[in-house]
Coordinates of C-alpha atoms and ligand atoms in Angstrom, one line a residue:
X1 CA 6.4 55.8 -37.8
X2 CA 8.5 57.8 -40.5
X3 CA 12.0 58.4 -38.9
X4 CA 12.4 61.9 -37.5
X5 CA 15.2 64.5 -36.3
X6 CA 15.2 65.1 -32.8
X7 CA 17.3 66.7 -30.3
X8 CA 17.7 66.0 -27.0
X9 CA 19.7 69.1 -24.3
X10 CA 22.1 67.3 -21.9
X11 CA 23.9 64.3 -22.5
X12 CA 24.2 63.1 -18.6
X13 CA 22.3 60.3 -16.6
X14 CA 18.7 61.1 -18.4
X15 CA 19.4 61.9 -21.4
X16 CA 22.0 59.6 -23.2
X17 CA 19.2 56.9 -22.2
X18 CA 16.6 59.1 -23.8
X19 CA 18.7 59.2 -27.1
X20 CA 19.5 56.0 -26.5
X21 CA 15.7 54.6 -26.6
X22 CA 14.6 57.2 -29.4
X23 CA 17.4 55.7 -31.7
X24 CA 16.8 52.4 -31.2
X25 CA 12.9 53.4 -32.2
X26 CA 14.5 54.2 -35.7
X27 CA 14.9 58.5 -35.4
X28 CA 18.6 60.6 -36.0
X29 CA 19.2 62.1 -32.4
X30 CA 21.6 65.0 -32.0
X31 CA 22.8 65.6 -28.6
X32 CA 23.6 68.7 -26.7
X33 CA 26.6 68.0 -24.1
X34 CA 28.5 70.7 -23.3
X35 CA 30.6 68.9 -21.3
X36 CA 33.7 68.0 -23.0
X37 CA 34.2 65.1 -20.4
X38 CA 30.7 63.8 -20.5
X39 CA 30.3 63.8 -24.2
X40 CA 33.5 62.0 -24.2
X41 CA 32.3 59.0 -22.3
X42 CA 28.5 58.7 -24.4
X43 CA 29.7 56.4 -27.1
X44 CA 31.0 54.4 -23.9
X45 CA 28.2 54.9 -21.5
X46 CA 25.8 53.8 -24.8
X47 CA 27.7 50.8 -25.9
X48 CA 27.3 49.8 -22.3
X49 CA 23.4 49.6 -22.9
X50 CA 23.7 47.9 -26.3
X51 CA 25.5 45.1 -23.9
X52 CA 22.7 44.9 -21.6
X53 CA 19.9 45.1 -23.9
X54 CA 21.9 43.0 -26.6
X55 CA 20.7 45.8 -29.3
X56 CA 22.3 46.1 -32.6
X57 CA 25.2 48.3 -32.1
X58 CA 24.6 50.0 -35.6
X59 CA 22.0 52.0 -34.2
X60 CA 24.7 54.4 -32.2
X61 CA 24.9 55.6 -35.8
X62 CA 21.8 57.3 -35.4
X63 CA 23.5 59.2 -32.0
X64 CA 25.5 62.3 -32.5
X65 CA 26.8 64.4 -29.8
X66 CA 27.6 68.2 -29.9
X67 CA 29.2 70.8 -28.5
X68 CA 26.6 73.5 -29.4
X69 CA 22.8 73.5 -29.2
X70 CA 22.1 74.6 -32.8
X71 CA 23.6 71.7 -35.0
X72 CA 22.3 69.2 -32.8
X73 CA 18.6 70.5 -32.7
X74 CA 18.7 72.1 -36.2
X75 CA 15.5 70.7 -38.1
X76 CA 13.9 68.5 -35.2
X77 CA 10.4 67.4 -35.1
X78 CA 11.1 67.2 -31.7
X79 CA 13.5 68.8 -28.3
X80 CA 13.7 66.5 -25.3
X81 CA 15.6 68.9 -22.8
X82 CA 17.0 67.1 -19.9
X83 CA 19.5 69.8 -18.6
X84 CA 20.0 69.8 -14.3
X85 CA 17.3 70.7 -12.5
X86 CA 17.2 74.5 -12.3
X87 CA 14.8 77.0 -13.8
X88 CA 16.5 79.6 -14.6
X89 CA 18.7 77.3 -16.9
X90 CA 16.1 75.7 -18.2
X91 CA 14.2 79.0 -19.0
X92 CA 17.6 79.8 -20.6
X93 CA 17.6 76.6 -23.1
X94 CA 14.0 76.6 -23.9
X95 CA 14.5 80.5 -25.0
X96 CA 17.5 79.7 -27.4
X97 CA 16.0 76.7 -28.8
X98 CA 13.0 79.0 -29.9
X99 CA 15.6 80.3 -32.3
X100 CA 17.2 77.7 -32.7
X101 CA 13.8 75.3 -34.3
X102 CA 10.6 75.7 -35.9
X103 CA 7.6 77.3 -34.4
X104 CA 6.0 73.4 -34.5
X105 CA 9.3 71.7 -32.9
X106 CA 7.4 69.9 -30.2
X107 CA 9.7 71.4 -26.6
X108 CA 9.4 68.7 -24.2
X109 CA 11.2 68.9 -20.4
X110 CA 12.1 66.1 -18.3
X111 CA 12.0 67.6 -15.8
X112 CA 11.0 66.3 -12.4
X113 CA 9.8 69.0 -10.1
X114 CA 9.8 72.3 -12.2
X115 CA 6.4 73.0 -14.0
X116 CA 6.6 73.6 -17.4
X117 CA 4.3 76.4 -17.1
X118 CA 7.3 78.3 -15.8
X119 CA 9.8 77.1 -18.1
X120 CA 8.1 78.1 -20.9
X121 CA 6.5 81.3 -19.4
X122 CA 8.7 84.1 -21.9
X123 CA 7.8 82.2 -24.8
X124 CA 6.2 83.1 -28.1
X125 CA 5.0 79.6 -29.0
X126 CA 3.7 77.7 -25.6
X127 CA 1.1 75.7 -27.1
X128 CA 4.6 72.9 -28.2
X129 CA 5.9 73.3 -23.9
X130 CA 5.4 70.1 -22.9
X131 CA 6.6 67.8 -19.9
X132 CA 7.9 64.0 -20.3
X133 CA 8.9 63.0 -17.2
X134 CA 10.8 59.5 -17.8
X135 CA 11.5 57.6 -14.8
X136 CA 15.4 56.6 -14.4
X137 CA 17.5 55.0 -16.6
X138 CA 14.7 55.6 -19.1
X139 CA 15.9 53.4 -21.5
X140 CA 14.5 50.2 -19.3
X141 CA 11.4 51.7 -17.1
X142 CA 8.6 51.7 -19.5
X143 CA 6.6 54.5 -18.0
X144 CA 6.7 58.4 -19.1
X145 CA 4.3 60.4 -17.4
X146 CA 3.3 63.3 -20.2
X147 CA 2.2 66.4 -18.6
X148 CA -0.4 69.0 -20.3
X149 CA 0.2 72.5 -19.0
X150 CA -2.6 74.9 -19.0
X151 CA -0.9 75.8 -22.6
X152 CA -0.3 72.9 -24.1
X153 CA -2.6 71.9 -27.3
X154 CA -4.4 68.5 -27.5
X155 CA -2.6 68.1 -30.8
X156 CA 1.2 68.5 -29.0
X157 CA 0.1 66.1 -26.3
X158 CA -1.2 63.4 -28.9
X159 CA 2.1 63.8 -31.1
X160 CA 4.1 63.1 -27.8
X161 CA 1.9 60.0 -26.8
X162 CA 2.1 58.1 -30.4
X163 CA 5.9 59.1 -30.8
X164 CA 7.0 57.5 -26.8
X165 CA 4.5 54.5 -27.5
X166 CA 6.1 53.9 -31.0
X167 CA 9.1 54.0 -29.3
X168 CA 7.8 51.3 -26.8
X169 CA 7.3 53.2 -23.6
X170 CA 4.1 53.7 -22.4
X171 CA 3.0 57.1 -22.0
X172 CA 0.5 58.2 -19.8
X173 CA -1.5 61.6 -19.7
X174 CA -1.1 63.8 -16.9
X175 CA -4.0 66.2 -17.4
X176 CA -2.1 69.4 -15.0
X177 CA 0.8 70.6 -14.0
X178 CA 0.4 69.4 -10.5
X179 CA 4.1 69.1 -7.8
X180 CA 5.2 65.2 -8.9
X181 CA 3.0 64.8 -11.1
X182 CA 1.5 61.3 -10.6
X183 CA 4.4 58.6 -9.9
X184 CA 6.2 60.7 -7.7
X185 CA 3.4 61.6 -5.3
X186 CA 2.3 58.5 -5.2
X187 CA 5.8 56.9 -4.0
X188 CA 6.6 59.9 -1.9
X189 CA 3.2 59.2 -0.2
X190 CA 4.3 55.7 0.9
X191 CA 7.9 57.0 1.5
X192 CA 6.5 59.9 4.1
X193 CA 4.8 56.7 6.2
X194 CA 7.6 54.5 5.7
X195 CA 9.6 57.0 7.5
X196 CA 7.1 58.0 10.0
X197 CA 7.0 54.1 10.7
X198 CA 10.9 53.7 11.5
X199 CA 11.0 57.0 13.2
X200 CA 8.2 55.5 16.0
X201 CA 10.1 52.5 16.1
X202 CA 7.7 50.4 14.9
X203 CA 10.0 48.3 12.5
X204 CA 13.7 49.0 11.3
X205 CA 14.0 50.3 7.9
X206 CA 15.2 46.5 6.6
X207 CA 11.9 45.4 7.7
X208 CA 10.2 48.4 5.3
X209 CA 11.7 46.8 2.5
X210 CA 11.1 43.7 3.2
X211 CA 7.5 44.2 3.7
X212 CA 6.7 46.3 0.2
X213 CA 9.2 43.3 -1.8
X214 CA 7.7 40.6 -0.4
X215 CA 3.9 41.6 0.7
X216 CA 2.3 44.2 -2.0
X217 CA 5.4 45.3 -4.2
X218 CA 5.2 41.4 -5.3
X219 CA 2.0 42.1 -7.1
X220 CA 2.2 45.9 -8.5
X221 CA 3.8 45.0 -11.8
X222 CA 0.5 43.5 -12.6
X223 CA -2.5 45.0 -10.1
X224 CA -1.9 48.7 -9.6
X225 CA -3.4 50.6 -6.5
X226 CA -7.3 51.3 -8.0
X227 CA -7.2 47.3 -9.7
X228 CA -6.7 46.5 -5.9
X229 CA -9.3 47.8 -4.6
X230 CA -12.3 47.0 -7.0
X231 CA -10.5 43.3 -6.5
X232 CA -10.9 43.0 -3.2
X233 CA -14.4 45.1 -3.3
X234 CA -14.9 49.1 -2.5
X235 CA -17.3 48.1 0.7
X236 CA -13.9 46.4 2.1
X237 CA -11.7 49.3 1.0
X238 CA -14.2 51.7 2.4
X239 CA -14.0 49.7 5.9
X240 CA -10.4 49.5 6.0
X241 CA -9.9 53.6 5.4
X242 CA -12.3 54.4 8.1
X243 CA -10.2 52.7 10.5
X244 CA -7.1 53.5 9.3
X245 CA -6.5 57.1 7.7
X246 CA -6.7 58.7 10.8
X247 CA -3.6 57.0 11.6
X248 CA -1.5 57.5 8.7
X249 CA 1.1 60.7 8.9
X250 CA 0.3 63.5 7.4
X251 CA 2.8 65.6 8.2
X252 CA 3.5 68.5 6.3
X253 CA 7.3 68.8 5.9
X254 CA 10.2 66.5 5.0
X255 CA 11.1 64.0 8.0
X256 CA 13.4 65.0 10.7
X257 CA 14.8 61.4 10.5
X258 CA 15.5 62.5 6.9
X259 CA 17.4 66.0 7.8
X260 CA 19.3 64.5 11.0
X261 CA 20.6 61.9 8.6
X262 CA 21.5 64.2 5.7
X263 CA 23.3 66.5 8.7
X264 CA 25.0 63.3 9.9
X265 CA 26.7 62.9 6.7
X266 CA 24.4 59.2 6.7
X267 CA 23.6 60.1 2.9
X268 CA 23.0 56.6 1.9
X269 CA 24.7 54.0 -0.7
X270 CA 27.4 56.4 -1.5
X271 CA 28.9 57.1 1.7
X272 CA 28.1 53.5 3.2
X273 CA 24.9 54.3 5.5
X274 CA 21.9 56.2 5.2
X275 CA 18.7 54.5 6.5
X276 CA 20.7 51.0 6.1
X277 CA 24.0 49.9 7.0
X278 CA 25.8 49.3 3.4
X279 CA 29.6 47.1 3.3
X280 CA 31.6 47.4 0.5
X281 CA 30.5 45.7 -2.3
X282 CA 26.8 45.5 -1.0
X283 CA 26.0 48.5 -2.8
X284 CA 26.5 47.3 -6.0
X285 CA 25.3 44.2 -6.0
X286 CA 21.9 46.2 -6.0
X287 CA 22.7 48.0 -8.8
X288 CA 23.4 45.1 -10.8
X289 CA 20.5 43.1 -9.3
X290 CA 18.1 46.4 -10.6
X291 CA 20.0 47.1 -13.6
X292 CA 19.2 43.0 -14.5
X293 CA 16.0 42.7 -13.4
X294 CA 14.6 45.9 -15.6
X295 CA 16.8 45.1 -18.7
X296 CA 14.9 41.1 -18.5
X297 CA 11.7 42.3 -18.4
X298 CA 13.0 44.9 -21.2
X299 CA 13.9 42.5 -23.4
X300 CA 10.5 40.4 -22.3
X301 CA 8.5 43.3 -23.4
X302 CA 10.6 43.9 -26.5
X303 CA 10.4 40.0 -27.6
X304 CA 6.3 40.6 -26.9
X305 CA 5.9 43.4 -29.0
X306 CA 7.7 41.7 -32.1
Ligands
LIG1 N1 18.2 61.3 -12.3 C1 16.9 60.9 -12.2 O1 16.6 59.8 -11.6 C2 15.8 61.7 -12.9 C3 14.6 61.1 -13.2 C4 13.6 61.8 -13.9 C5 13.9 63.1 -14.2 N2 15.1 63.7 -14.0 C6 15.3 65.1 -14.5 O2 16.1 65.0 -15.7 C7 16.9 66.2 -15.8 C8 18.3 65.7 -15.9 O3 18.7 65.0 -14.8 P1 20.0 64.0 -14.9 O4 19.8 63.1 -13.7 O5 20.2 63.4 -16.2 O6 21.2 65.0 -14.6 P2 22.7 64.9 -15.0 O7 23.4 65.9 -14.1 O8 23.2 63.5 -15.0 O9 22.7 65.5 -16.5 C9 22.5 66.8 -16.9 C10 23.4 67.1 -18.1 O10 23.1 68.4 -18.6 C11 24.4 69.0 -18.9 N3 24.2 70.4 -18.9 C12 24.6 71.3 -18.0 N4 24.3 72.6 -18.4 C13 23.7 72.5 -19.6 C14 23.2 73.4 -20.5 N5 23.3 74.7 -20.3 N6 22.7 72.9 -21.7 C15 22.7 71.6 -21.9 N7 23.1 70.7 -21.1 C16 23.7 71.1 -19.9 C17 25.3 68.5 -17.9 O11 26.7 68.6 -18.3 C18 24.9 67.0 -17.7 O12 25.5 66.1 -18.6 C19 16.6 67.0 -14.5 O13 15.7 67.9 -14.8 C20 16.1 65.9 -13.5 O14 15.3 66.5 -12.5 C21 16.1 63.0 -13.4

């Protein structure tokens, strides 16, 4: 693919990793940070990715970060915004980058919630609104989930594709703008009976993750969900939802053991408990466990493709 301009709104957790895997693809990224402290710590934040990834540091070259949307958007093919999660900010952006880029500057969100239906409602040009929802830190999980809205043109959604899979993610069509799109209802699904499960004291919330590691999770990287069940055979599946469905929860709202943990300050890694106990240091040693384990099979995928 020729190399291209492209712009990317927001500088944080999202989207230096999204410059950061569109640069090493070969394109000149401008970044939009208006955060003078967080455009301050990209070259470090990125150079901390070259590390893991073992990339050739020249290709930070390609990254610039600005202080105002116009000179880094200014002639882009394409505008991955990945701004915080609120609409009418991201209303806000997507109306000043219409003046800011071509009528054909592909407009794509990341966001991960917001439909981009709304986002784009007030504008002129909706056929080029598009989501890409990459999955975090998009720079090592391969999948982004590209989301036609009722606007969108067949042509815009094709562009995205081929430019994400040149890049080396693989992009998958979300045909509407449905609430999680794909990936996230499908893990909140498990999540709602994982917590149903603790909450009835049927196992402890260890014993959850035990069981997805070590039973099913072991074999998702390579047999996903509708693989499964024409493996084992749709009479078996057929018997086993007929018994079970009934059972599953289904209920309607988020958890109370969710909210009474929230309320109880229990907010997780960051303040030491949350569903699990975590000591010092326990924490990250997770994060650098993940952060290894995605950047190996990174660098596997990278090797396979050369
Ligand atoms: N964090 C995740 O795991 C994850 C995964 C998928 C999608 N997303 C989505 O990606 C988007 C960004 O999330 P994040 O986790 O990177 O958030 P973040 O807070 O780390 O980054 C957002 C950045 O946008 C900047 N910003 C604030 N106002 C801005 C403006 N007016 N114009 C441009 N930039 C502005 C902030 O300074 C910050 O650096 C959100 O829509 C989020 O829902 C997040």
């Amino acid at each position: 693919m020729q190399p291209l301009k492209i712009g990317v709104i927001g500088g944080g957790l999202m989207g230096h990793g999204i410059a950061y895997l569109l640069a090493a693809a070969g394109h000149e990224v401008g970044v939009f940070e208006p955060n003078a402290e967080l455009r301050a710590s990209m070259p470090r934040r990125l150079a901390a990715i070259i590390d893991l990834l073992g990339d050739d540091a020249a290709l930070l070259e390609r990254i610039s970060a600005h202080e105002q949307m116009v000179p880094a958007v200014q002639g882009s093919s394409f505008v991955f915004e990945a701004a915080p999660e609120k609409l009418p900010l991201k209303q806000k952006i997507f109306a000043e980058l219409e003046s800011a880029v071509s009528a054909e500057t592909i407009l794509a969100s990341n966001s991960s919630a917001i439909p981009t239906t709304e986002i784009g409602r007030d504008l002129k040009h909706r056929e080029r609104v598009i989501g890409t929802h990459f999955w975090n830190p998009p720079h090592l999980v391969p999948l982004v989930e590209v989301i036609q809205n009722e606007k969108t043109s067949d042509a815009v959604v094709r562009a995205t594709m081929d430019l994400l899979r040149d890049a080396g993610k693989t992009p998958v069509h979300v045909r509407r703008d449905v609430p999680g799109f794909v990936g996230n209802r499908l893990q909140h699904a498990m999540k709602r009976e994982a917590f149903a499960l603790v909450a009835a004291g049927v196992c402890d919330a260890e014993t959850v993750d035990t069981v997805v590691k070590e039973g099913f999770g072991a074999r998702t990287a390579v047999l996903g969900p509708m693989e499964q069940s024409d493996l084992v055979g749709l009479d078996l599946a057929l018997d086993i939802a007929d018994v079970l469905y009934e059972h599953l929860d289904r209920t309607a709202a988020a958890p109370s053991i969710l909210r009474d943990k929230v309320k109880a300050g229990k907010l997780g890694m960051k303040s030491g408990e949350g569903l699990r106990k975590w000591r010092p240091g326990e924490a990250d040693a997770v994060r650098a466990r993940l952060s290894r384990f995605l950047a190996d099979q990174a660098k596997a995928r990278k090797k396979g493709r050369a």
